[in-house]
Amino acid sequence: MTGIGGGVELGAQAARSRALAVLRVRSRALAVALLPAAVAVILLAGGSTGHLVGGGWDAARWAVSVLALLVLAATAAVALVVARARPAVTPTVAVAEESAPDLYRMVRDLADRLDVPAPSAIALTPDCDSWLEDRTHPAHGPPPARDQDDLSDPVGPARRRSAAAPVLVIGSPFLWWMRVGELRAVLAPVVAGTGPAAHPDIAAARRFIRGLDAAVAATSTDGRGPLARAARGGIGRVSQLLLRGCRVHAAEMERGVAAAAAERAQAVDYGLRIVAQEQVGLAYAGWDRLLTRVALPAWRMGRWPSRLDVGVVAALTELSRRDRLAEGFASRLGERPACDLLEEPGLMDEAVSLLAARLFHGGPAETGPDWAPVGWEEYPEEVVDRAWRTDAARLHRVLDTLGVRRAAEGAAPGTDGPTLSRVLDHLTTTPAEAPVPARDPAADADPDATPDPDATPDPDATPDPDATPGTAHHATPGTGTATPDDQATSDPQAATTSDPQAATAPDPQAATTPDLQPLTTPDNQPADAPAAPGSADHSDDGNGTEDDDDDLAGTTPRGAALAAGLSAQLAREEARTQALASGTAPPPPGTTTGPAATGTALWDDRALPLLPLQPPRTGREILTAHITAMVCCAAMDTAGATPGLDWLDGPTLLVDGARRADLALHVRSLVETGDPAPLRAWLSDLGVRPEKPVRLV
C-alpha cells in the first residue's frame, strides 16, 4: 500500500503543479491586460502631485488612459464570452437514481473503497467507452440545492460549483454484455478520477480551459455585421492564444490525474479488471459490427432498431459460437448481467438506441411515419425485404432511363415486367465489347507511356465486393486502431486486443477528461469498404469524383454507365431527403425524447449526424449492391428463399433456412467481366427463374 500511496501522491502532485501552471497563464494574461491601466494610474497620480508635469506628460496621460480603457473593455469582453460560453456536453441518456438504485449503490460503494467523492449522477452513452464529465456550468442545469449549513457561506454557490463531482458516463454496451463484477472492475479507474477532480486548483484549471474552448467555438460563427465579425474574430484569436499557452500544461495535468487514478484503482478488483478488459475489446467488436452491418441499413430505411444493446449480446454470443477461441466467453452468460442493475433495462435500451440513431445517422428526435422503431423479430421483413426491393426498383428505373428493353424480342407474354433476365442480358458483354481497362500506375507516372490495349483487368487490384467495413475505435478520448471486421469474426483474440485503449479502465486519463472527443473524433469513422453480401446498404456518393472513375476502371462499359445512373439517382434522392430534413424545426430545449431524457438542451443537434458511420460508396459498390438486391428478390419470389438477419454480417439471404454467402463472388464476375455464366449457374442450382417478374416496392 505504501507503493500505491506513493504513486497516487506523485501523480496528484504532478497534476496540481500543472494546474497551477495553467492558472499562471491566466494570471499573466490578466496582468498584461491591467498593465496599461496601472501605467495610467501612475501618470495620473504623478500629475496630481505635481511631479509629472508638462505638455509631454499630459499627452502621455491622455494616450495611456485611452489605451487602458480600450484594453480593459476588450478584456471585459473576452472574460464575459469565456464565462458565458457553454462548454460542449456529450449527448447521453440520463439515468435517474430511482430508475437504477442498484447501479448508484454499486458506484457509491466503489467510491467509498477508493476514498474519493462519488459521481454526482450517471448517464449512458451509445458508445463502448466510459468517462467522467464536468457539467457544473450554469448552462448545463440548475445549481445544487443549498443545505442549511451553507446559508451563512458568502461564497457558497461558487464553492459548491467547484466541489460538485462530475457525471459518470457509462457505455451502454458494457451494461448489457458485461457481468456486474466486470463492470465494477472496469469503472474503478474511472470513478477514482473524481478524487483529483475535486481539488480546487485542478477544477479551476479545467474550468478555465473549457471556457476558452467554448469561447473559440462560440466565436467561430460569423457575426451579423462587420463590427460583430471583427469583435468575434478578436475574441477568438485571444482565446486561441491562451489555449496554445495552456496546451502542454493541460495535457500534463490530465496525465497526472490519470496516473493518480490508475494507481488508486489498483487496490480494487485488480485481477478481475484484467479479465474485464478482454470483454471491453469484445464488446466493441460486436458493437461496431452491429452498427455498420445491422443498424445502418435499418436507419436508411427510416426504421431504427429499438434494442441495440440486446443485439450486441446476440452478436457477441454468435461470435462466441462460431469461433472456438471465444468459447470461454459464453460460460460467463450464466452470471448476473450488469443491465440487471437497472429497474427497466428495456426502456433504457430504447432511449439509447434512439440516441445512437441520431448521432450516427442523424435521425429525428421523435418517432413518426417515416421514422419508426423496429424489433429484431420484424427486422427481416420490415428492413431486409423492403431494402432489397427498393434497390431493385431503383435499378429498373435507371434501366428505363437508359432505354433498355423490358423483354427480349419474341419473349412470352407476361414477361415484360421487372425481371432479373433484363439485368443479366444488359450487363452481358458481347465479343465486340471489352471491359474498361484498369488504370496503370506506371502509365500515370510516365505521361508519355501508352496503355496496352490488350491488358486485362486484374481482379486482385479491385475492391472485393465481399469485403466488409473496417473498424476503427476512438479510444477515450484519443486515437483508435483500425481492425478488419473479418478478423474480428475469425479471431476474437485479435478483436479483443485490437485496441487496448478501448475504454477508460486502462486509460484513466481519458476517463477523467471532460470533453466531447469520445463522440467527435474523426478516428471514429471506419474505412470505406463494399457492402456485405445481401446488404441493404444504399448510401450515396453522388459526386462523380475521379475516384469513382478509377473504381469503375476494369468494369464493362455498360456496367460503368449503369453505375453512373444509379449514383445520380441516389444523389437526387439524398438531396431530396436532406431538403425535407432541413425544413423540420429542432425540438425545444429541455424536452424529453423517447422514454428518457437525452439531454438535447446540452448539445447542438443541428449538425447531425455527429459521427457518420461510413463514407460514401463508390460506383462499383453501388452497382454490386443493387444487382445483389435484384438477385435476392428473384430468389425470394421464384425459389422460396427468405430474407434473414445475421448478427455479425447484417441482411442475408436464407435458402431452406441456411445462409448463402457465395453470391458476392458471382455478382463480382458479372460486374467486372460481363460474364453471367457463374451467376446463371448459381441461380440454376437454387431453382431461381430469372425470366419471371419480381415484386418491387
C-alpha positions in Angstrom: 0.0 0.0 0.0 3.0 2.3 0.5 4.0 2.0 -3.1 0.4 2.6 -4.2 0.0 5.6 -2.0 3.3 7.0 -3.2 2.2 6.6 -6.8 -1.1 8.4 -6.1 0.7 11.2 -4.3 3.2 11.7 -7.1 0.5 11.7 -9.7 -1.6 14.1 -7.7 1.3 16.4 -7.1 2.2 16.5 -10.8 -1.4 17.3 -11.7 -1.6 20.1 -9.2 1.7 21.7 -10.3 0.5 21.6 -13.9 -2.9 23.1 -12.8 -1.0 25.9 -11.1 0.9 26.5 -14.4 -2.4 26.8 -16.3 -3.7 29.3 -13.7 -0.4 31.2 -14.0 -1.1 31.6 -17.7 -4.5 33.1 -16.8 -2.8 35.4 -14.2 -0.2 36.6 -16.7 -2.8 37.3 -19.3 -4.8 39.4 -16.7 -1.6 41.2 -15.7 -0.8 42.1 -19.2 -4.4 43.4 -19.6 -4.1 45.5 -16.4 -0.6 46.9 -17.3 -1.9 49.9 -19.3 -4.3 50.8 -16.5 -1.5 50.6 -14.0 0.7 52.9 -16.1 -2.3 55.3 -16.5 -2.8 55.4 -12.7 0.9 56.2 -12.2 0.8 59.0 -14.7 -2.4 60.4 -13.2 -1.0 60.2 -9.7 2.2 61.9 -10.8 0.3 64.8 -12.4 -1.9 65.3 -9.4 1.1 65.5 -7.1 3.0 67.9 -9.3 5.8 65.5 -10.2 5.0 64.7 -13.8 4.1 68.0 -15.3 4.4 69.4 -18.8 2.9 69.1 -22.2 4.6 65.8 -22.9 3.3 64.2 -19.7 -0.2 65.5 -20.3 -0.2 63.9 -23.8 1.1 60.7 -22.4 -1.5 60.7 -19.7 -4.3 61.1 -22.3 -2.9 58.4 -24.6 -2.2 55.8 -22.0 -5.6 56.4 -20.3 -7.5 55.9 -23.6 -5.4 52.8 -24.3 -6.1 51.5 -20.8 -9.8 52.0 -21.3 -9.8 50.2 -24.6 -7.7 47.3 -23.2 -10.0 47.0 -20.2 -13.1 47.0 -22.4 -11.6 44.3 -24.6 -10.5 42.3 -21.5 -14.0 42.5 -20.1 -15.5 41.3 -23.4 -13.2 38.3 -23.6 -13.8 37.5 -19.9 -17.6 37.8 -20.5 -17.5 35.5 -23.5 -15.3 32.9 -21.8 -17.6 32.9 -18.7 -20.9 32.7 -20.6 -19.8 30.4 -23.4 -21.5 27.0 -23.0 -18.9 24.1 -22.9 -19.8 21.2 -25.1 -21.5 18.3 -23.5 -21.6 14.7 -24.7 -25.1 13.6 -25.8 -26.2 11.0 -23.2 -29.3 9.4 -21.7 -29.7 10.4 -18.1 -30.1 7.7 -15.5 -32.2 8.8 -12.5 -31.4 7.2 -9.2 -34.9 5.9 -8.8 -34.5 4.0 -12.1 -31.2 2.4 -11.2 -30.8 2.3 -7.4 -28.5 -0.8 -7.5 -26.2 0.9 -10.1 -25.9 4.0 -7.9 -25.3 1.9 -4.9 -22.5 0.0 -6.6 -20.8 3.2 -7.8 -21.0 4.8 -4.3 -19.6 1.7 -2.7 -16.8 1.8 -5.2 -16.1 5.4 -4.4 -16.0 4.6 -0.7 -13.5 1.9 -1.2 -11.4 4.2 -3.3 -11.8 7.0 -0.8 -12.9 9.5 -3.4 -16.1 11.5 -3.9 -19.0 9.7 -5.6 -20.1 11.0 -9.0 -23.0 13.4 -8.9 -25.0 11.5 -11.5 -24.9 8.6 -14.0 -25.6 8.8 -17.7 -25.5 6.3 -20.6 -23.9 6.8 -24.0 -24.2 4.7 -27.2 -20.5 4.0 -27.2 -18.0 1.4 -25.9 -16.4 3.8 -23.5 -16.8 5.4 -20.1 -15.5 8.7 -18.7 -16.2 11.5 -16.2 -17.7 14.7 -17.5 -18.0 18.0 -15.7 -21.4 19.6 -16.0 -21.2 22.3 -13.4 -21.5 25.1 -15.8 -24.8 27.1 -15.2 -25.9 26.3 -18.8 -25.8 22.6 -18.0 -28.5 22.7 -15.4 -29.7 24.2 -12.1 -27.1 24.5 -9.4 -27.2 22.0 -6.5 -29.7 22.7 -3.8 -28.4 24.7 -0.8 -28.1 23.0 2.5 -28.9 24.7 5.8 -25.2 24.7 6.7 -24.4 26.7 3.6 -26.8 29.6 4.3 -24.1 31.6 6.1 -21.4 30.9 3.5 -20.9 34.1 1.5 -19.2 32.3 -1.4 -21.5 29.2 -1.3 -22.6 28.9 -4.9 -19.0 29.3 -6.3 -17.6 26.8 -3.7 -20.4 24.3 -4.4 -19.8 24.5 -8.2 -16.1 23.8 -7.8 -16.7 21.0 -5.3 -19.5 19.3 -7.3 -18.5 15.9 -8.6 -18.6 15.2 -12.3 -21.1 12.9 -14.0 -20.2 9.3 -14.7 -20.9 8.4 -18.3 -21.0 4.7 -19.0 -21.1 3.0 -22.4 -24.4 1.2 -22.7 -22.9 -1.9 -24.4 -20.9 -2.5 -21.2 -24.1 -2.8 -19.2 -25.7 -5.4 -21.4 -22.6 -7.5 -22.2 -20.5 -7.4 -19.0 -21.3 -9.1 -15.8 -21.7 -7.0 -12.6 -18.2 -7.8 -11.3 -16.6 -7.0 -14.6 -18.4 -3.6 -14.9 -17.3 -2.8 -11.4 -13.7 -3.5 -12.2 -13.8 -1.5 -15.4 -15.3 1.5 -13.7 -12.8 1.5 -10.9 -10.2 3.7 -12.6 -13.0 6.0 -13.9 -14.5 6.6 -10.5 -11.1 7.1 -9.0 -10.7 10.2 -11.2 -13.3 12.1 -9.0 -10.6 12.5 -6.3 -8.2 14.7 -8.3 -11.2 16.4 -10.0 -12.3 17.7 -6.5 -9.0 19.6 -6.0 -9.7 23.3 -6.2 -6.7 24.1 -8.4 -7.4 21.3 -10.9 -11.1 22.2 -11.0 -10.3 25.8 -11.7 -7.7 25.0 -14.4 -10.2 22.7 -16.1 -13.0 25.3 -16.0 -10.6 27.9 -17.5 -9.6 25.5 -20.3 -13.2 24.5 -21.0 -14.2 28.2 -21.1 -11.5 29.0 -23.6 -12.5 26.1 -25.8 -16.2 27.1 -25.6 -15.3 30.7 -26.4 -13.3 29.6 -29.5 -16.3 27.6 -30.7 -18.8 30.4 -29.9 -16.7 33.0 -31.9 -16.2 30.7 -34.9 -19.6 31.7 -36.3 -19.9 34.7 -38.5 -21.4 37.9 -37.0 -24.3 39.8 -38.4 -22.2 42.8 -39.4 -18.6 43.9 -40.0 -18.2 45.2 -36.4 -19.6 41.9 -34.9 -17.4 39.8 -37.1 -14.3 41.9 -36.1 -15.2 41.6 -32.4 -15.7 37.8 -32.7 -12.5 37.4 -34.6 -10.5 39.3 -32.0 -12.0 37.4 -29.1 -11.5 34.1 -30.9 -7.8 34.9 -31.6 -7.2 35.9 -27.9 -8.8 32.6 -26.8 -6.8 30.6 -29.2 -3.6 32.3 -28.0 -4.4 31.4 -24.4 -5.3 27.9 -25.3 -1.9 27.4 -27.0 -0.2 28.7 -23.9 -2.1 26.2 -21.8 -1.9 23.2 -24.1 1.2 21.5 -22.8 0.4 22.1 -19.1 -3.2 20.9 -19.6 -2.0 17.7 -21.2 0.5 17.0 -18.4 -2.2 17.8 -15.8 -4.6 15.2 -17.3 -1.7 12.7 -17.5 -1.0 13.3 -13.8 -4.7 12.9 -13.0 -4.8 9.6 -14.9 -1.7 8.3 -13.2 -3.1 9.1 -9.8 -6.5 7.5 -10.6 -4.8 4.4 -12.1 -2.6 3.9 -9.0 -5.6 4.3 -6.6 -7.7 1.9 -8.6 -5.2 -0.9 -8.4 -6.4 -1.7 -4.9 -9.8 -2.7 -6.2 -10.6 -5.8 -8.2 -7.2 -5.7 -10.0 -7.2 -9.3 -11.1 -10.8 -9.2 -12.3 -10.0 -5.9 -14.2 -7.5 -7.8 -16.4 -10.2 -10.3 -17.4 -12.7 -7.5 -17.9 -10.5 -5.7 -20.4 -10.9 -8.7 -22.7 -14.7 -8.1 -22.6 -14.1 -4.4 -23.4 -12.5 -5.3 -26.7 -15.0 -7.9 -27.5 -17.9 -5.6 -26.7 -16.5 -3.0 -29.1 -16.1 -5.6 -31.9 -19.8 -6.6 -31.6 -21.0 -3.0 -31.2 -19.1 -1.8 -34.3 -20.4 -4.7 -36.5 -23.9 -4.2 -35.2 -24.0 -0.5 -36.1 -22.3 -0.8 -39.5 -24.0 -4.1 -40.7 -27.3 -4.2 -38.9 -28.4 -0.8 -37.7 -27.2 1.3 -40.6 -29.4 -0.4 -43.2 -32.4 0.0 -41.0 -31.7 3.7 -40.3 -31.5 4.3 -44.1 -34.9 2.7 -44.5 -36.5 5.1 -41.9 -36.6 2.4 -39.2 -34.5 2.4 -36.0 -33.8 -0.8 -34.1 -35.2 -0.3 -30.6 -33.0 -2.9 -28.9 -29.4 -2.2 -30.0 -27.9 -3.3 -26.7 -29.8 -6.6 -26.8 -28.4 -7.0 -30.3 -24.9 -6.6 -29.0 -25.4 -9.6 -26.7 -26.8 -11.7 -29.6 -23.9 -10.7 -31.9 -21.2 -11.5 -29.3 -23.0 -14.8 -28.4 -22.9 -15.7 -32.1 -19.3 -14.7 -32.3 -18.6 -17.0 -29.4 -20.5 -19.8 -31.0 -18.6 -19.5 -34.4 -15.1 -19.3 -33.1 -13.6 -21.8 -30.8 -11.3 -19.3 -29.3 -14.3 -17.4 -27.9 -15.9 -20.4 -26.2 -14.7 -19.3 -22.8 -16.7 -16.1 -23.1 -20.0 -18.0 -23.4 -19.6 -19.5 -20.0 -20.0 -16.0 -18.5 -23.6 -15.8 -19.6 -24.7 -17.7 -16.6 -23.6 -14.9 -14.3 -25.7 -11.8 -13.5 -25.5 -9.2 -16.3 -24.9 -5.6 -15.4 -28.1 -4.5 -17.0 -29.9 -6.1 -14.0 -28.8 -3.0 -12.1 -31.4 -1.0 -14.0 -35.0 -1.2 -13.0 -36.3 -1.0 -16.6 -33.5 -2.0 -18.9 -35.8 -2.2 -21.9 -36.8 1.5 -21.7 -33.1 2.5 -21.3 -32.1 0.4 -24.2 -34.8 2.0 -26.4 -33.6 5.5 -25.3 -30.0 4.7 -26.1 -31.0 3.2 -29.4 -32.8 6.3 -30.5 -29.8 8.4 -29.4 -27.5 6.2 -31.4 -29.6 6.7 -34.5 -29.4 10.4 -34.1 -25.7 10.5 -33.5 -24.6 8.1 -36.2 -27.3 8.7 -38.8 -29.0 12.0 -38.0 -32.5 10.7 -37.5 -35.2 12.8 -35.9 -35.6 13.1 -32.1 -39.1 11.6 -32.1 -40.8 8.7 -33.9 -43.1 9.3 -36.9 -44.5 7.7 -40.0 -41.1 7.8 -41.7 -39.1 7.1 -38.6 -40.5 4.2 -36.6 -38.9 1.7 -34.2 -38.4 -1.9 -35.4 -38.0 -5.0 -33.3 -35.5 -7.7 -34.1 -38.2 -10.2 -35.0 -39.6 -7.8 -37.6 -36.2 -6.8 -39.0 -36.0 -9.3 -41.9 -39.4 -8.4 -43.3 -39.5 -4.7 -42.4 -35.9 -3.8 -43.3 -34.2 -6.5 -45.4 -37.0 -7.4 -47.7 -38.0 -3.7 -48.2 -34.4 -2.6 -48.8 -33.8 -5.2 -51.4 -37.0 -4.4 -53.3 -36.3 -0.7 -53.1 -32.8 -1.2 -54.6 -34.2 -3.5 -57.3 -36.9 -0.9 -58.2 -34.2 1.8 -58.5 -32.2 -0.5 -60.7 -35.0 -1.0 -63.1 -35.9 2.7 -63.1 -32.3 3.5 -64.2 -32.5 0.8 -66.9 -35.7 2.5 -68.2 -33.9 5.8 -68.4 -31.1 4.1 -70.3 -33.6 2.8 -72.8 -33.1 -0.9 -72.0 -35.9 -3.1 -73.3 -38.0 -4.8 -70.6 -38.3 -8.0 -72.6 -36.3 -9.6 -75.4 -37.8 -9.9 -78.8 -40.0 -13.0 -79.2 -40.4 -13.4 -75.4 -43.5 -14.9 -74.0 -46.4 -12.6 -73.0 -46.3 -11.5 -69.3 -42.5 -11.4 -69.1 -42.1 -7.7 -69.8 -42.1 -6.9 -66.0 -39.0 -6.2 -63.9 -37.1 -9.4 -64.4 -33.6 -10.5 -63.4 -33.0 -11.6 -67.0 -33.3 -8.0 -68.1 -30.4 -7.1 -65.9 -28.3 -10.1 -66.9 -28.8 -9.6 -70.6 -28.0 -5.9 -70.4 -24.7 -6.4 -68.5 -23.6 -9.4 -70.6 -20.6 -8.4 -72.6 -20.6 -9.3 -76.3 -17.4 -10.2 -78.1 -17.3 -6.8 -79.7 -17.3 -5.1 -76.3 -14.4 -5.1 -73.9 -14.2 -4.1 -70.2 -12.9 -0.7 -69.4 -9.2 -1.1 -68.9 -7.9 -0.6 -65.4 -5.6 2.4 -64.9 -1.9 1.5 -64.9 0.1 3.3 -62.1 3.2 3.1 -64.3 1.3 4.9 -67.1 0.2 7.6 -64.7 3.8 8.1 -63.6 5.0 8.4 -67.2 2.8 10.7 -69.2 4.5 9.6 -72.5 3.7 5.9 -71.9 0.8 4.4 -73.9 -1.6 1.9 -72.3 -1.6 -1.6 -73.5 -4.9 -2.2 -75.4 -4.6 -6.0 -74.7 -4.3 -5.6 -71.0 -6.9 -7.3 -68.9 -8.1 -6.0 -65.5 -6.6 -7.7 -62.5 -9.3 -8.9 -60.2 -7.0 -8.7 -57.3 -6.5 -5.0 -57.8 -10.2 -4.2 -57.4 -12.1 -4.0 -54.1 -13.6 -7.2 -53.0 -17.4 -6.9 -53.0 -17.5 -9.4 -50.2 -15.2 -7.3 -48.1 -16.7 -5.8 -45.0 -16.3 -2.3 -43.5 -13.3 -2.0 -41.3 -13.5 -1.0 -37.7 -11.8 2.0 -36.1 -12.1 2.6 -32.5 -12.0 6.1 -30.9 -10.3 5.3 -27.7 -11.3 7.6 -24.9 -10.6 10.4 -25.9 -7.7 9.5 -28.1 -6.7 7.6 -31.1 -8.1 4.3 -32.4 -6.7 1.4 -34.4 -8.4 0.1 -37.5 -9.2 -3.6 -37.4 -10.8 -5.5 -40.3 -14.2 -6.9 -39.4 -13.3 -10.3 -40.9 -10.5 -10.5 -38.4 -12.9 -9.7 -35.7 -15.1 -12.6 -36.8 -12.4 -15.2 -37.2 -10.1 -14.2 -34.5 -11.8 -13.0 -31.3 -8.5 -12.6 -29.6 -7.4 -10.1 -32.2 -10.8 -8.4 -31.8 -10.4 -8.3 -28.1 -6.9 -6.8 -28.1 -7.0 -4.7 -31.3 -7.4 -1.6 -29.2 -6.1 -1.8 -25.7 -7.4 1.7 -25.0 -10.9 0.9 -25.9 -12.3 2.0 -22.6 -11.5 4.2 -19.7 -10.4 1.4 -17.4 -7.0 1.1 -19.0 -6.8 4.8 -19.7 -7.8 6.8 -16.6 -6.5 10.0 -18.2 -9.2 9.7 -20.8 -11.7 8.8 -18.2 -11.2 12.0 -16.3 -11.0 14.3 -19.2 -14.3 16.1 -19.6 -14.6 16.9 -23.3 -16.5 15.8 -26.3 -13.8 13.9 -28.0 -15.2 10.4 -27.3 -18.0 11.3 -29.7 -16.4 13.7 -32.1 -13.0 12.3 -33.1 -12.6 11.6 -36.8 -11.0 8.3 -35.9 -14.5 7.0 -35.2 -15.2 6.7 -38.9 -14.4 3.2 -40.3 -12.6 2.9 -43.6 -14.8 2.7 -46.7 -15.5 -0.8 -48.0 -18.0 -2.5 -50.2 -21.3 -3.6 -48.7 -21.7 -7.1 -47.3 -23.4 -9.7 -49.5 -27.1 -9.0 -49.5 -26.7 -5.8 -47.6 -29.5 -3.3 -47.6 -26.9 -0.5 -47.7 -27.8 2.1 -50.3 -25.7 5.1 -49.3 -24.6 7.5 -51.9 -21.6 9.4 -53.1 -23.3 11.3 -55.9 -20.4 13.4 -56.6 -19.0 11.8 -59.7 -15.4 12.2 -58.5 -12.3 11.0 -60.1 -12.1 8.2 -57.5 -15.3 6.8 -58.8 -13.9 6.8 -62.4 -10.9 4.9 -61.1 -13.1 2.5 -59.3 -15.1 1.8 -62.4 -12.0 1.1 -64.4 -11.9 -2.7 -65.1 -15.7 -2.9 -65.4 -17.7 -3.2 -68.6 -18.9 0.0 -70.4 -22.5 -1.0 -69.8 -21.7 -1.6 -66.1 -20.0 1.8 -65.8 -23.0 3.6 -67.4 -25.4 1.8 -65.2 -23.3 2.6 -62.1 -23.2 6.2 -63.1 -27.0 6.3 -63.5 -27.5 4.7 -60.1 -25.2 7.1 -58.4 -27.0 10.1 -60.0 -30.4 8.7 -58.9 -29.1 8.1 -55.3 -27.8 11.7 -55.3 -31.2 13.1 -56.2 -32.9 11.0 -53.5 -30.4 12.0 -50.9 -30.7 15.7 -51.8 -34.5 15.4 -51.6 -34.2 13.7 -48.2 -31.8 16.4 -46.9 -34.1 19.1 -48.1 -37.1 17.7 -46.2 -35.0 17.2 -43.1 -33.7 20.8 -43.2 -37.3 22.0 -43.2 -38.1 20.5 -39.8 -37.6 22.5 -36.7 -35.5 21.1 -33.9 -37.2 20.1 -30.7 -37.4 22.8 -28.0 -34.7 22.7 -25.4 -35.3 20.5 -22.4 -37.9 18.2 -24.0 -37.9 14.5 -23.4 -37.3 12.3 -26.4 -38.3 8.7 -26.1 -38.6 7.0 -22.8 -35.8 9.0 -21.2 -34.3 12.5 -21.5 -31.4 12.5 -23.9 -30.1 16.0 -23.0 -30.9 17.7 -26.2 -30.7 21.1 -24.5 -27.0 20.5 -23.7 -25.7 19.9 -27.2 -26.1 21.3 -30.7 -28.3 18.9 -32.7 -28.3 21.0 -35.8 -25.2 19.3 -37.3 -26.4 15.7 -37.1 -25.1 13.1 -37.7 -22.2 13.9 -35.5 -20.5 10.6 -36.4 -21.4 9.2 -39.8 -20.6 5.5 -39.8 -19.4 5.2 -43.4 -18.1 7.5 -46.1 -20.0 7.4 -49.4 -19.8 4.3 -51.5 -18.1 4.2 -54.9 -19.9 3.4 -58.2 -18.7 -0.2 -58.3 -20.1 -0.8 -54.8 -23.4 0.8 -55.6 -23.8 -1.3 -58.7 -22.8 -4.5 -56.9 -25.3 -3.9 -54.1 -28.2 -3.2 -56.5 -27.5 -6.3 -58.6 -27.3 -8.4 -55.4 -30.6 -7.0 -54.2 -32.2 -7.9 -57.6 -30.9 -11.5 -57.3 -32.2 -11.8 -53.8 -35.7 -10.6 -54.9 -35.7 -13.1 -57.7 -34.7 -15.9 -55.3 -37.4 -14.9 -52.8 -40.2 -14.7 -55.4 -39.3 -17.7 -57.6 -37.3 -20.1 -55.4 -38.8 -19.7 -51.9 -35.8 -18.0 -50.4 -36.4 -15.7 -47.4 -34.7 -12.6 -46.0 -32.7 -13.1 -42.8 -30.6 -11.3 -40.3 -27.1 -12.3 -39.4 -26.0 -10.7 -36.2 -22.4 -10.3 -37.5 -23.0 -9.6 -41.2 -26.4 -8.0 -41.3 -29.0 -8.7 -44.0 -28.6 -12.1 -45.6 -30.3 -14.5 -47.9 -31.7 -17.7 -46.5 -32.4 -20.8 -48.6 -34.0 -23.6 -46.7 -33.1 -21.8 -43.5 -29.4 -21.8 -44.4 -27.4 -18.7 -45.2 -26.0 -18.4 -48.7 -22.8 -16.4 -48.6 -21.4 -17.3 -52.0 -23.5 -14.8 -54.0 -21.0 -12.0 -54.0 -18.3 -13.8 -56.0 -20.7 -14.4 -58.9 -22.0 -10.9 -58.9 -18.5 -9.6 -59.0 -17.7 -11.7 -62.0 -20.7 -10.2 -63.8 -19.8 -6.6 -62.9 -16.1 -6.9 -63.7 -16.1 -9.1 -66.8 -19.7 -9.0 -68.1 -19.8 -12.9 -67.9 -23.1 -14.0 -66.5 -22.3 -17.8 -66.7 -21.2 -18.2 -63.0 -24.3 -16.3 -61.7 -26.6 -18.2 -64.0 -25.2 -21.5 -62.8 -25.7 -20.4 -59.2 -29.3 -19.4 -60.0 -30.0 -22.7 -61.7 -28.7 -24.7 -58.7 -31.1 -22.8 -56.4 -34.0 -23.1 -58.9 -34.3 -19.3 -59.4 -36.1 -18.4 -62.6 -34.6 -15.1 -63.8 -37.2 -14.6 -66.6 -40.1 -14.3 -64.0 -41.1 -10.8 -62.9 -40.4 -9.9 -59.3 -42.4 -7.8 -56.9 -40.9 -4.3 -56.3 -41.6 -1.6 -53.8 
